[in-house]
C-alpha cells in the first residue's frame, strides 16, 4: 500500500529530524502549530493504522480502509 510507505517515510523524516537536531525539532513542534498538528495527527493515524491492521482478522479490509480514510480526513 502506498499510504503505508508514505507514513513510514514521514515517520523516518520526523525521527531523523528529532535525532539530528532536537532543538530544531522542538522549535518546529512548539512554534508552528500546523507542524505540531501534522505530527500528532500522523502519530495518531499511524497508531490507528497499526490497530486496524492487527485487528484485520475481526474486521473486513474494506471496513478498516473506511476507518483509515475517515481518520485521515478527520485529522487533516
Coordinates of N, CA and C in Angstrom, one line a residue:
X1 N 0.8 -1.2 0.0 CA 0.0 0.0 0.0 C 0.9 1.3 0.0
X2 N 0.4 2.2 -0.7 CA 1.2 3.5 -0.9 C 1.1 4.3 0.4
X3 N 0.0 4.3 1.0 CA -0.1 5.2 2.2 C 0.7 4.7 3.4
X4 N 1.0 3.4 3.4 CA 1.9 2.9 4.4 C 3.3 3.3 4.2
X5 N 3.8 3.3 2.9 CA 5.1 3.8 2.6 C 5.2 5.3 2.9
X6 N 4.1 6.0 2.6 CA 4.1 7.4 2.8 C 4.3 7.8 4.3
X7 N 3.5 7.1 5.1 CA 3.6 7.4 6.6 C 4.9 6.8 7.2
X8 N 5.4 5.8 6.6 CA 6.7 5.3 7.0 C 7.8 6.3 6.8
X9 N 7.8 6.9 5.6 CA 8.8 7.9 5.2 C 8.7 9.1 6.1
X10 N 7.4 9.5 6.4 CA 7.2 10.6 7.2 C 7.7 10.4 8.6
X11 N 7.5 9.2 9.1 CA 8.0 8.9 10.5 C 9.5 8.8 10.5
X12 N 10.1 8.3 9.4 CA 11.5 8.3 9.3 C 12.1 9.8 9.3
X13 N 11.4 10.6 8.5 CA 11.8 12.0 8.5 C 11.7 12.7 9.8
X14 N 10.6 12.4 10.6 CA 10.5 13.0 11.9 C 11.5 12.5 12.9
X15 N 11.8 11.2 12.8 CA 12.8 10.7 13.8 C 14.2 11.1 13.4
X16 N 14.4 11.3 12.1 CA 15.7 11.8 11.7 C 15.9 13.2 12.2
X17 N 14.9 14.0 12.0 CA 14.9 15.4 12.5 C 15.1 15.5 14.0
X18 N 14.4 14.6 14.7 CA 14.5 14.6 16.1 C 15.9 14.2 16.6
X19 N 16.5 13.2 16.0 CA 17.8 12.7 16.5 C 18.9 13.5 16.0
X20 N 18.7 14.2 14.8 CA 19.8 15.0 14.3 C 19.9 16.3 15.1
X21 N 18.7 17.0 15.3 CA 18.7 18.3 16.0 C 17.4 18.4 16.8
X22 N 17.4 18.0 18.0 CA 16.2 18.0 18.8 C 15.7 19.4 19.1
X23 N 16.6 20.4 19.1 CA 16.2 21.8 19.4 C 15.4 22.3 18.2
X24 N 15.9 22.0 17.0 CA 15.1 22.4 15.8 C 13.7 21.7 15.8
X25 N 13.8 20.4 16.2 CA 12.5 19.6 16.2 C 11.5 20.2 17.2
X26 N 12.0 20.6 18.4 CA 11.1 21.2 19.3 C 10.7 22.6 19.0
X27 N 11.6 23.3 18.3 CA 11.2 24.6 17.8 C 10.1 24.5 16.8
X28 N 10.2 23.5 15.9 CA 9.1 23.3 14.9 C 7.8 22.9 15.6
X29 N 8.0 22.1 16.6 CA 6.9 21.4 17.3 C 6.1 22.5 18.1
X30 N 6.8 23.4 18.8 CA 6.1 24.3 19.7 C 5.8 25.7 19.0
X31 N 6.5 26.1 18.0 CA 6.3 27.4 17.5 C 5.6 27.4 16.2
X32 N 5.3 26.2 15.6 CA 4.5 26.1 14.4 C 3.4 25.1 14.7
X33 N 2.2 25.7 15.0 CA 1.0 24.8 15.4 C 0.6 23.8 14.3
X34 N 0.8 24.3 13.0 CA 0.4 23.4 11.9 C 1.4 22.2 11.9
X35 N 2.7 22.4 12.1 CA 3.6 21.3 12.2 C 3.3 20.3 13.3
X36 N 3.0 20.9 14.5 CA 2.7 20.0 15.6 C 1.4 19.3 15.4
X37 N 0.4 19.9 14.8 CA -0.8 19.3 14.4 C -0.6 18.1 13.4
X38 N 0.2 18.4 12.4 CA 0.6 17.4 11.4 C 1.3 16.2 12.1
X39 N 2.2 16.5 13.0 CA 3.0 15.5 13.7 C 2.1 14.6 14.5
X40 N 1.2 15.2 15.3 CA 0.4 14.4 16.2 C -0.7 13.7 15.4
X41 N -1.2 14.3 14.3 CA -2.2 13.6 13.5 C -1.5 12.4 12.8
X42 N -0.3 12.5 12.4 CA 0.4 11.4 11.8 C 0.6 10.3 12.8
X43 N 1.0 10.7 14.0 CA 1.2 9.7 15.1 C -0.1 9.0 15.4
X44 N -1.2 9.7 15.5 CA -2.5 9.1 15.8 C -3.0 8.2 14.7
X45 N -2.7 8.7 13.4 CA -3.1 7.9 12.3 C -2.3 6.6 12.2
X46 N -1.0 6.7 12.5 CA -0.2 5.5 12.4 C -0.6 4.5 13.5
X47 N -1.0 5.0 14.6 CA -1.5 4.1 15.7 C -2.7 3.4 15.3
X48 N -3.7 4.2 14.7 CA -4.9 3.6 14.3 C -4.7 2.6 13.1
X49 N -3.7 2.9 12.3 CA -3.4 2.0 11.2 C -2.9 0.7 11.7
X50 N -2.0 0.8 12.7 CA -1.5 -0.4 13.3 C -2.6 -1.2 14.0
X51 N -3.5 -0.5 14.6 CA -4.6 -1.1 15.3 C -5.5 -1.9 14.4
X52 N -5.8 -1.2 13.3 CA -6.7 -1.8 12.3 C -6.1 -2.9 11.5
X53 N -4.8 -2.8 11.3 CA -4.1 -3.9 10.6 C -3.9 -5.1 11.5
X54 N -3.7 -4.9 12.8 CA -3.7 -6.1 13.7 C -5.0 -6.7 13.9
X55 N -6.1 -5.9 13.8 CA -7.4 -6.4 14.0 C -8.1 -6.7 12.7
X56 N -7.3 -6.9 11.7 CA -7.9 -7.2 10.4 C -8.6 -8.6 10.4
X57 N -8.3 -9.4 11.4 CA -8.9 -10.7 11.5 C -10.4 -10.6 11.9
X58 N -10.7 -9.5 12.7 CA -12.0 -9.3 13.1 C -12.8 -8.4 12.2
X59 N -12.1 -7.5 11.5 CA -12.8 -6.6 10.6 C -12.5 -7.0 9.2
X60 N -13.3 -6.6 8.3 CA -13.0 -6.8 6.9 C -12.0 -5.7 6.4
X61 N -11.4 -5.9 5.3 CA -10.4 -4.9 4.8 C -11.1 -3.6 4.4
X62 N -12.3 -3.7 3.8 CA -12.9 -2.5 3.4 C -13.4 -1.7 4.6
X63 N -13.8 -2.4 5.6 CA -14.2 -1.6 6.8 C -13.0 -0.9 7.5
X64 N -11.9 -1.6 7.6 CA -10.7 -0.9 8.1 C -10.2 0.2 7.2
X65 N -10.3 0.0 5.9 CA -9.9 1.1 5.0 C -10.8 2.3 5.1
X66 N -12.1 2.0 5.3 CA -13.0 3.1 5.5 C -12.7 3.9 6.8
X67 N -12.3 3.2 7.8 CA -12.0 3.9 9.1 C -10.7 4.6 8.9
X68 N -9.7 4.1 8.2 CA -8.5 4.7 8.0 C -8.6 6.0 7.2
X69 N -9.4 5.9 6.1 CA -9.7 7.1 5.4 C -10.5 8.2 6.2
X70 N -11.4 7.7 7.0 CA -12.1 8.6 7.9 C -11.2 9.3 8.9
X71 N -10.3 8.6 9.5 CA -9.3 9.2 10.4 C -8.4 10.2 9.7
X72 N -8.0 9.8 8.4 CA -7.1 10.6 7.7 C -7.8 11.9 7.3
X73 N -9.0 11.9 6.9 CA -9.7 13.1 6.5 C -10.1 13.9 7.8
X74 N -10.3 13.2 8.9 CA -10.7 13.9 10.1 C -9.5 14.7 10.7
X75 N -8.3 14.1 10.7 CA -7.1 14.8 11.2 C -6.6 15.8 10.3
X76 N -6.7 15.6 9.0 CA -6.3 16.6 8.0 C -7.4 17.4 7.5

